Each structure stands twice: as structure tokens, then as C-alpha cells.
PDB file of C-alpha atoms in Angstrom:
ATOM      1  CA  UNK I   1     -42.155 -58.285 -11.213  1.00 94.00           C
ATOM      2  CA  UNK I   2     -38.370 -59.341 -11.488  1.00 96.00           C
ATOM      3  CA  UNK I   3     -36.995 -62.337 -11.534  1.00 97.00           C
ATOM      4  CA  UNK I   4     -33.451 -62.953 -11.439  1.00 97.00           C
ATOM      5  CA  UNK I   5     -31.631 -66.111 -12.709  1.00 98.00           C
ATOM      6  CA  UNK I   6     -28.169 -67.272 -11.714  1.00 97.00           C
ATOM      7  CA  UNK I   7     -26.132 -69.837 -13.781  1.00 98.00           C
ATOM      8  CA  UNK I   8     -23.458 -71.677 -13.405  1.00 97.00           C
ATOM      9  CA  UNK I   9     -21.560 -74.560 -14.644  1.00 96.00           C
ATOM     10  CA  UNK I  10     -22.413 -77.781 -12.994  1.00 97.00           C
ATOM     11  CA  UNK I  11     -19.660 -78.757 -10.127  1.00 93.00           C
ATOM     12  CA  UNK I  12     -16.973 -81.132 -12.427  1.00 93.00           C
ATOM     13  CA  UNK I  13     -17.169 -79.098 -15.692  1.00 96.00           C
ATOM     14  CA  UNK I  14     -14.246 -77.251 -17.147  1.00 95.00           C
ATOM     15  CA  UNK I  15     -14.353 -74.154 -16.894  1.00 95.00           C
ATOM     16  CA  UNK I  16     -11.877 -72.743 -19.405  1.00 96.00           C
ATOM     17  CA  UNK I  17     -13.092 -69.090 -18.941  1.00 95.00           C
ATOM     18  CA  UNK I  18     -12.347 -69.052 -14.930  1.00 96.00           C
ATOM     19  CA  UNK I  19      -9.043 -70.979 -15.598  1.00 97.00           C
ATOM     20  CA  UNK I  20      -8.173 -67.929 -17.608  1.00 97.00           C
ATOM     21  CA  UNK I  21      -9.580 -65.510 -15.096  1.00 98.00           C
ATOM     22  CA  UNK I  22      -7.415 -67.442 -12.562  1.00 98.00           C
ATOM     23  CA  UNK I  23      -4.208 -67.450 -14.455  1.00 98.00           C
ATOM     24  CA  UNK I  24      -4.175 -63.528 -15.488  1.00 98.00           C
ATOM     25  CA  UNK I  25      -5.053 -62.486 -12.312  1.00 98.00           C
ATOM     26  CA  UNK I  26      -1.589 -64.514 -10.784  1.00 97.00           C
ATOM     27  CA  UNK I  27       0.324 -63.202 -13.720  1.00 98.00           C
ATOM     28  CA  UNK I  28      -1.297 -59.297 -12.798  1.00 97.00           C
ATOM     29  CA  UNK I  29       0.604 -60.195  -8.696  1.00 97.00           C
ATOM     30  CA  UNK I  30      -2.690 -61.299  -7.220  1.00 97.00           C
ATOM     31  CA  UNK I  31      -0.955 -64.574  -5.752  1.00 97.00           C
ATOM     32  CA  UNK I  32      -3.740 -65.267  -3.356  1.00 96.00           C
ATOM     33  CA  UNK I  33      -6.470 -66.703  -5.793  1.00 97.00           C
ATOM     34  CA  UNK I  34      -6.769 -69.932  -5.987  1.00 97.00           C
ATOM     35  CA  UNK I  35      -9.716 -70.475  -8.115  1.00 96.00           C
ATOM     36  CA  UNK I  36     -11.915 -69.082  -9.773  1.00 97.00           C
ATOM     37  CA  UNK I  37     -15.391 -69.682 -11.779  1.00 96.00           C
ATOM     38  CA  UNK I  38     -17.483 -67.707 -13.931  1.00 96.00           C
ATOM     39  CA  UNK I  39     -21.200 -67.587 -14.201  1.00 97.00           C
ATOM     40  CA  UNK I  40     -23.665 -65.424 -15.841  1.00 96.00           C
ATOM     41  CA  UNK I  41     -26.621 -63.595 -14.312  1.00 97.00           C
ATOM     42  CA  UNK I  42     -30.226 -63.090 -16.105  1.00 98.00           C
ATOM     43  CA  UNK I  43     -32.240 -60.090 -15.040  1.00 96.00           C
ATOM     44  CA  UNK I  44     -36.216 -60.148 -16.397  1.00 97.00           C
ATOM     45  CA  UNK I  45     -38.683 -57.990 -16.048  1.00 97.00           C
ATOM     46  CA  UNK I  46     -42.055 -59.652 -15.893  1.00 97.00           C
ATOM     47  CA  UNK I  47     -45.525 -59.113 -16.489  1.00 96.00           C
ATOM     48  CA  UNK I  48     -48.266 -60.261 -14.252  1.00 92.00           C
ATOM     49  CA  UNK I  49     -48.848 -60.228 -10.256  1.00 90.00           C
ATOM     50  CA  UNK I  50     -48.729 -63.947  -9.383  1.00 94.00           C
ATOM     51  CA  UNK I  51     -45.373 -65.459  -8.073  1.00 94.00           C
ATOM     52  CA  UNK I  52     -46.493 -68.904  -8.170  1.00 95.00           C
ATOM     53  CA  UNK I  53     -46.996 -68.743 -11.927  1.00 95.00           C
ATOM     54  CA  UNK I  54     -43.665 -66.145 -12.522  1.00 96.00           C
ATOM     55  CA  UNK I  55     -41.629 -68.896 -10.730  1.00 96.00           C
ATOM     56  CA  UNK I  56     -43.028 -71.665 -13.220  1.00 97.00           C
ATOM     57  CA  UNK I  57     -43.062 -69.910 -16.150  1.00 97.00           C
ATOM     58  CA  UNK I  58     -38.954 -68.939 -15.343  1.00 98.00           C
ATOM     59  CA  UNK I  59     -38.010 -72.697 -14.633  1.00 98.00           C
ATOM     60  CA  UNK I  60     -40.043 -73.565 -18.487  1.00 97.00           C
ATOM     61  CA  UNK I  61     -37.611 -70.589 -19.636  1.00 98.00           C
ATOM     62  CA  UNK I  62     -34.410 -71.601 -18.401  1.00 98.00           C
ATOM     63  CA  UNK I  63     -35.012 -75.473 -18.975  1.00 97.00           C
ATOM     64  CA  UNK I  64     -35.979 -74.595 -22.911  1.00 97.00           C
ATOM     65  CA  UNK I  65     -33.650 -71.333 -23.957  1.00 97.00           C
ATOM     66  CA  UNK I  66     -31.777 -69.908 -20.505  1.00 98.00           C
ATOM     67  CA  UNK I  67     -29.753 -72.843 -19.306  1.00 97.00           C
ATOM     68  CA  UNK I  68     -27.606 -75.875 -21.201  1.00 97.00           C
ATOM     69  CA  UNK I  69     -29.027 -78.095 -18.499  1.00 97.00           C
ATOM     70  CA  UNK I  70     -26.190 -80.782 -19.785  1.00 97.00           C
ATOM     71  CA  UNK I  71     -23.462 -78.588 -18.199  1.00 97.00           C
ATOM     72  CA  UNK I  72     -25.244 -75.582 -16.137  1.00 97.00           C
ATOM     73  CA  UNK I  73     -27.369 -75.801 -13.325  1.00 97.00           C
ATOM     74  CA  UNK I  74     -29.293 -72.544 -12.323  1.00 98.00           C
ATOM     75  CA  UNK I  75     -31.054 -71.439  -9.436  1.00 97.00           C
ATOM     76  CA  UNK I  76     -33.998 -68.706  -9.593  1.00 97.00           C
ATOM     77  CA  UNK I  77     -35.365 -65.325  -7.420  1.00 96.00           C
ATOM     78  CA  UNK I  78     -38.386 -63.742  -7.742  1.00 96.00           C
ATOM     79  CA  UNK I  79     -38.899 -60.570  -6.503  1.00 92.00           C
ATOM     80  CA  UNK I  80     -41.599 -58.025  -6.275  1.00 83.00           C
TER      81      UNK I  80
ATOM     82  CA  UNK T   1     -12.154 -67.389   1.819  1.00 94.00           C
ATOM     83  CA  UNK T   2     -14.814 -66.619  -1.290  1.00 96.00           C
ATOM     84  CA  UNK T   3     -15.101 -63.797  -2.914  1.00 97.00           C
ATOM     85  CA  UNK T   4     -18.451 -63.007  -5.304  1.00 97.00           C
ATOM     86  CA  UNK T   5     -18.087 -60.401  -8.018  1.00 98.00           C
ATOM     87  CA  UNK T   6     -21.270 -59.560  -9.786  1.00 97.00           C
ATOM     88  CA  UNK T   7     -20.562 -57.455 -12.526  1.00 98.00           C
ATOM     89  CA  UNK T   8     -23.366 -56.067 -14.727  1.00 97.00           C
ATOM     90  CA  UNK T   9     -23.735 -53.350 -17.165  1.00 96.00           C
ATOM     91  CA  UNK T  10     -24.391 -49.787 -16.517  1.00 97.00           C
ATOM     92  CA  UNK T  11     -27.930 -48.349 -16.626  1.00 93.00           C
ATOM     93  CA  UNK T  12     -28.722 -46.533 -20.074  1.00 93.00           C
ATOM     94  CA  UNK T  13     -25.442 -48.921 -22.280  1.00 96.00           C
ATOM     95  CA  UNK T  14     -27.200 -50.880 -24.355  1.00 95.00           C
ATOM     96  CA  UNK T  15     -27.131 -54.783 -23.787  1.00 95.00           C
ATOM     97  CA  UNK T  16     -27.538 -56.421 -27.010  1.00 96.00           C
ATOM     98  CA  UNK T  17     -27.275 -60.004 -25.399  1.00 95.00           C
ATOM     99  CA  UNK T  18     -29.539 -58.559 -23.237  1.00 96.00           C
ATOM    100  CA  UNK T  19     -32.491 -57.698 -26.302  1.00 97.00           C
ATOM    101  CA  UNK T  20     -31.706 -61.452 -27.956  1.00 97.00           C
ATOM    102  CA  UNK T  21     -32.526 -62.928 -24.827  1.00 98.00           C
ATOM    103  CA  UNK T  22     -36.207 -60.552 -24.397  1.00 98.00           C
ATOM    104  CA  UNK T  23     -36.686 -61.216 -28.275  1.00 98.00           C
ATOM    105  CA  UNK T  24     -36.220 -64.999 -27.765  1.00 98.00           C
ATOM    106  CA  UNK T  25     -38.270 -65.611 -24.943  1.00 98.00           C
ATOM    107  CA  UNK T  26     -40.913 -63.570 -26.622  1.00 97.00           C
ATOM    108  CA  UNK T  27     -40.265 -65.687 -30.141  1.00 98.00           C
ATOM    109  CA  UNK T  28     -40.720 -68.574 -28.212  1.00 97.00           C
ATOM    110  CA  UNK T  29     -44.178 -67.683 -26.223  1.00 97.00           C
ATOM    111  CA  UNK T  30     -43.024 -66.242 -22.875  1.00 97.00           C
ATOM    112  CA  UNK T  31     -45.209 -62.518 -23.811  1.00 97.00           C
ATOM    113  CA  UNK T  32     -44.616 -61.577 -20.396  1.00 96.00           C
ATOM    114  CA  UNK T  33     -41.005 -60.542 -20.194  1.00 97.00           C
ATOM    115  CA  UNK T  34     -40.877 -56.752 -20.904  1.00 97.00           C
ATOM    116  CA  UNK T  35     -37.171 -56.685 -20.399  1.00 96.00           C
ATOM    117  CA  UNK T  36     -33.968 -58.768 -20.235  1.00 97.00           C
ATOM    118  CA  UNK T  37     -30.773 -58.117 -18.968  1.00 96.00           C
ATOM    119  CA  UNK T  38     -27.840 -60.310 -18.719  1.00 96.00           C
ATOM    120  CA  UNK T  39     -24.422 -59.471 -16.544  1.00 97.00           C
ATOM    121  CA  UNK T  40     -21.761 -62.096 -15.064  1.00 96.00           C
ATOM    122  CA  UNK T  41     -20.974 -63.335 -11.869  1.00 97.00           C
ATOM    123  CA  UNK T  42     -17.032 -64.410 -11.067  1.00 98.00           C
ATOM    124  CA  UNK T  43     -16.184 -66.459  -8.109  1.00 96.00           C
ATOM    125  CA  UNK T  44     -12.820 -66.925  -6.907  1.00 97.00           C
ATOM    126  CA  UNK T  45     -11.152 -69.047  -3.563  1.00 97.00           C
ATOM    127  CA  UNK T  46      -8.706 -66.668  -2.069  1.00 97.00           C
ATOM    128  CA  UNK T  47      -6.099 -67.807   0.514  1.00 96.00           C
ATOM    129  CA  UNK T  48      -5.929 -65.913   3.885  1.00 92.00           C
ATOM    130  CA  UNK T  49      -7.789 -64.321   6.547  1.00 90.00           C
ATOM    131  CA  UNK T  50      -8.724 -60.888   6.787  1.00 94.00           C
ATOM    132  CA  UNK T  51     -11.908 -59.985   5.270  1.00 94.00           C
ATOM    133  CA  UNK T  52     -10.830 -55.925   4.807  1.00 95.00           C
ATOM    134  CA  UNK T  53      -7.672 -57.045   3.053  1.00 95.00           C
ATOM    135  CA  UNK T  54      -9.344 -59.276   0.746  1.00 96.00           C
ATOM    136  CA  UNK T  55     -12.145 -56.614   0.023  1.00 96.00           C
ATOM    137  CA  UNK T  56      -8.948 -53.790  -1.418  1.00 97.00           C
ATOM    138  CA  UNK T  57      -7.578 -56.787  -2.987  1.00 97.00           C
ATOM    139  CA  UNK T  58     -11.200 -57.727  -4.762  1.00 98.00           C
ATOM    140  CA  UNK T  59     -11.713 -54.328  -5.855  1.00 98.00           C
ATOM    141  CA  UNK T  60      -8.549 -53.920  -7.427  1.00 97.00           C
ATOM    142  CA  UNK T  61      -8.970 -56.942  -9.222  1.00 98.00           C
ATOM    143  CA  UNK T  62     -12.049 -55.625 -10.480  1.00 98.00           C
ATOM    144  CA  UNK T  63     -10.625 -52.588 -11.842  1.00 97.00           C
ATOM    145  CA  UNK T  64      -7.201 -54.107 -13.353  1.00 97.00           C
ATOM    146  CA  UNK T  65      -8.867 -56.771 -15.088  1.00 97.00           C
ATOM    147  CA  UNK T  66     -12.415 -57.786 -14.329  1.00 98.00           C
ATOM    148  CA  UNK T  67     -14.749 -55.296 -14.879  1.00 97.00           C
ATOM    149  CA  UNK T  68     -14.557 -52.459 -17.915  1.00 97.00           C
ATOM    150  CA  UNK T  69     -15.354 -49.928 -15.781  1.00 97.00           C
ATOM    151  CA  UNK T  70     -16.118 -47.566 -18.224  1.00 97.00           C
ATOM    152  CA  UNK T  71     -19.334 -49.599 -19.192  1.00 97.00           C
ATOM    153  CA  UNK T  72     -19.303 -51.493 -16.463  1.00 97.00           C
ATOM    154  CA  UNK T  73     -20.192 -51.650 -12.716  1.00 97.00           C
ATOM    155  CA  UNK T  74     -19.574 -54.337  -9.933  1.00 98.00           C
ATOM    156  CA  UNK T  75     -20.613 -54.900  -6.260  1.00 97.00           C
ATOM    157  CA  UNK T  76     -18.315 -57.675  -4.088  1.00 97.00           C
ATOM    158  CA  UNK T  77     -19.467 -59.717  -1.558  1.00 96.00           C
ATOM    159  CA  UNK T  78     -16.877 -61.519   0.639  1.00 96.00           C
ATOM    160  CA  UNK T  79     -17.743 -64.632   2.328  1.00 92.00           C
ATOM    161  CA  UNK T  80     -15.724 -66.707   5.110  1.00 83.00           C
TER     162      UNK T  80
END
């Protein structure tokens, strides 16, 4: 089984690394961005055959290691 | 307009982030993850309208600055 976990910073927080992103890609002649954010993607591969339990065991994982619940919110997929 | 730029590593380059995340979980109890992977996801607010532009745009973004395409790959998705 897979899961797949997205983070992201929480709507609010600075977000030094998009600024940057942002800024070089105006300075490169790409005048059209506006903003931009940057997030980070988890891939796992799983053991076991039950999606209920996957799905709980991924939240436990991302609330105690994963995620800096303070400033990142994250949003999980489980797939097959 | 939004554009999503998921950038991961290549199959077979090895993602050290990647094995300290696996090694972690596992330190800390989670014995079913197998395998972890970790890429990034950028977001950026574009001004204008056509989707087709904004895709050559995106993708030349990608290879000028956001992605290291020599250990890197990236997919776009461009929403209204």
C-alpha cells in the first residue's frame, strides 16, 4: 500500500523559501508570477491490507515526526 | 491562474532524506513503512489567461531554475 502525504505551510506563515522562488523567477524574465509557495511531498510504502488502519496509523505519523503542526498543515492519500 | 509543480527525484538516485524519514518512523514504532520517499511541491499564482501559454512558460521555469533535471523530474498541473 502507498500512502502519500502533502505538506504545506499553514495559510499566514512566511514562507521565505517561495518568496525566494518568487523573486528569482522575476529576476530570470518570468514577470507573470505572482506568488509562489513551496511544500514538500512524502511518499510511503506500507505494509498491511487495511486502509482504515494505514490512514490512522499516517495521521499518528505526521502529527508525531512528519508535520510541525504549529506552522504546517497536511492532508493525506492512500492508495492501493 | 495556478500552476502546481511536483518535483520529485528520479527512480534509482538515492534519497537520503528519503532513508531518515523510513529509519525514523521505524525508530519510532511505525514497522510497517518499507520505504520513504520525500520530493517538493511549488505553487505559484500566475497572471493571465491562456492555459497552453502558461504550460511552455511552467516548463521552462522548471528547467531554468526549479527542477535539477539531471536528478530530477517534474509533472505540472495547471489550474484556472
Amino acid at each position: 500500500m502507498k500512502a502519500i502525504i502533502h505538506i504545506g505551510l499553514k495559510p499566514g506563515v512566511l514562507d521565505p523559501q517561495g518568496r525566494t522562488i518568487a523573486r528569482s523567477l522575476g529576476d530570470l524574465g518570468f514577470s507573470e508570477v505572482k506568488q509562489a509557495r513551496q511544500g514538500k511531498v512524502i511518499e510511503l510504502d506500507l505494509a498491511g491490507e487495511d486502509i482504515t488502519i494505514a490512514e490512522t496509523r499516517v495521521k499518528d505519523m505526521c502529527e508525531k515526526l512528519l508535520a510541525n503542526t504549529v506552522i504546517e498543515s497536511y492532508r493525506i492519500e492512500i492508495e492501493d
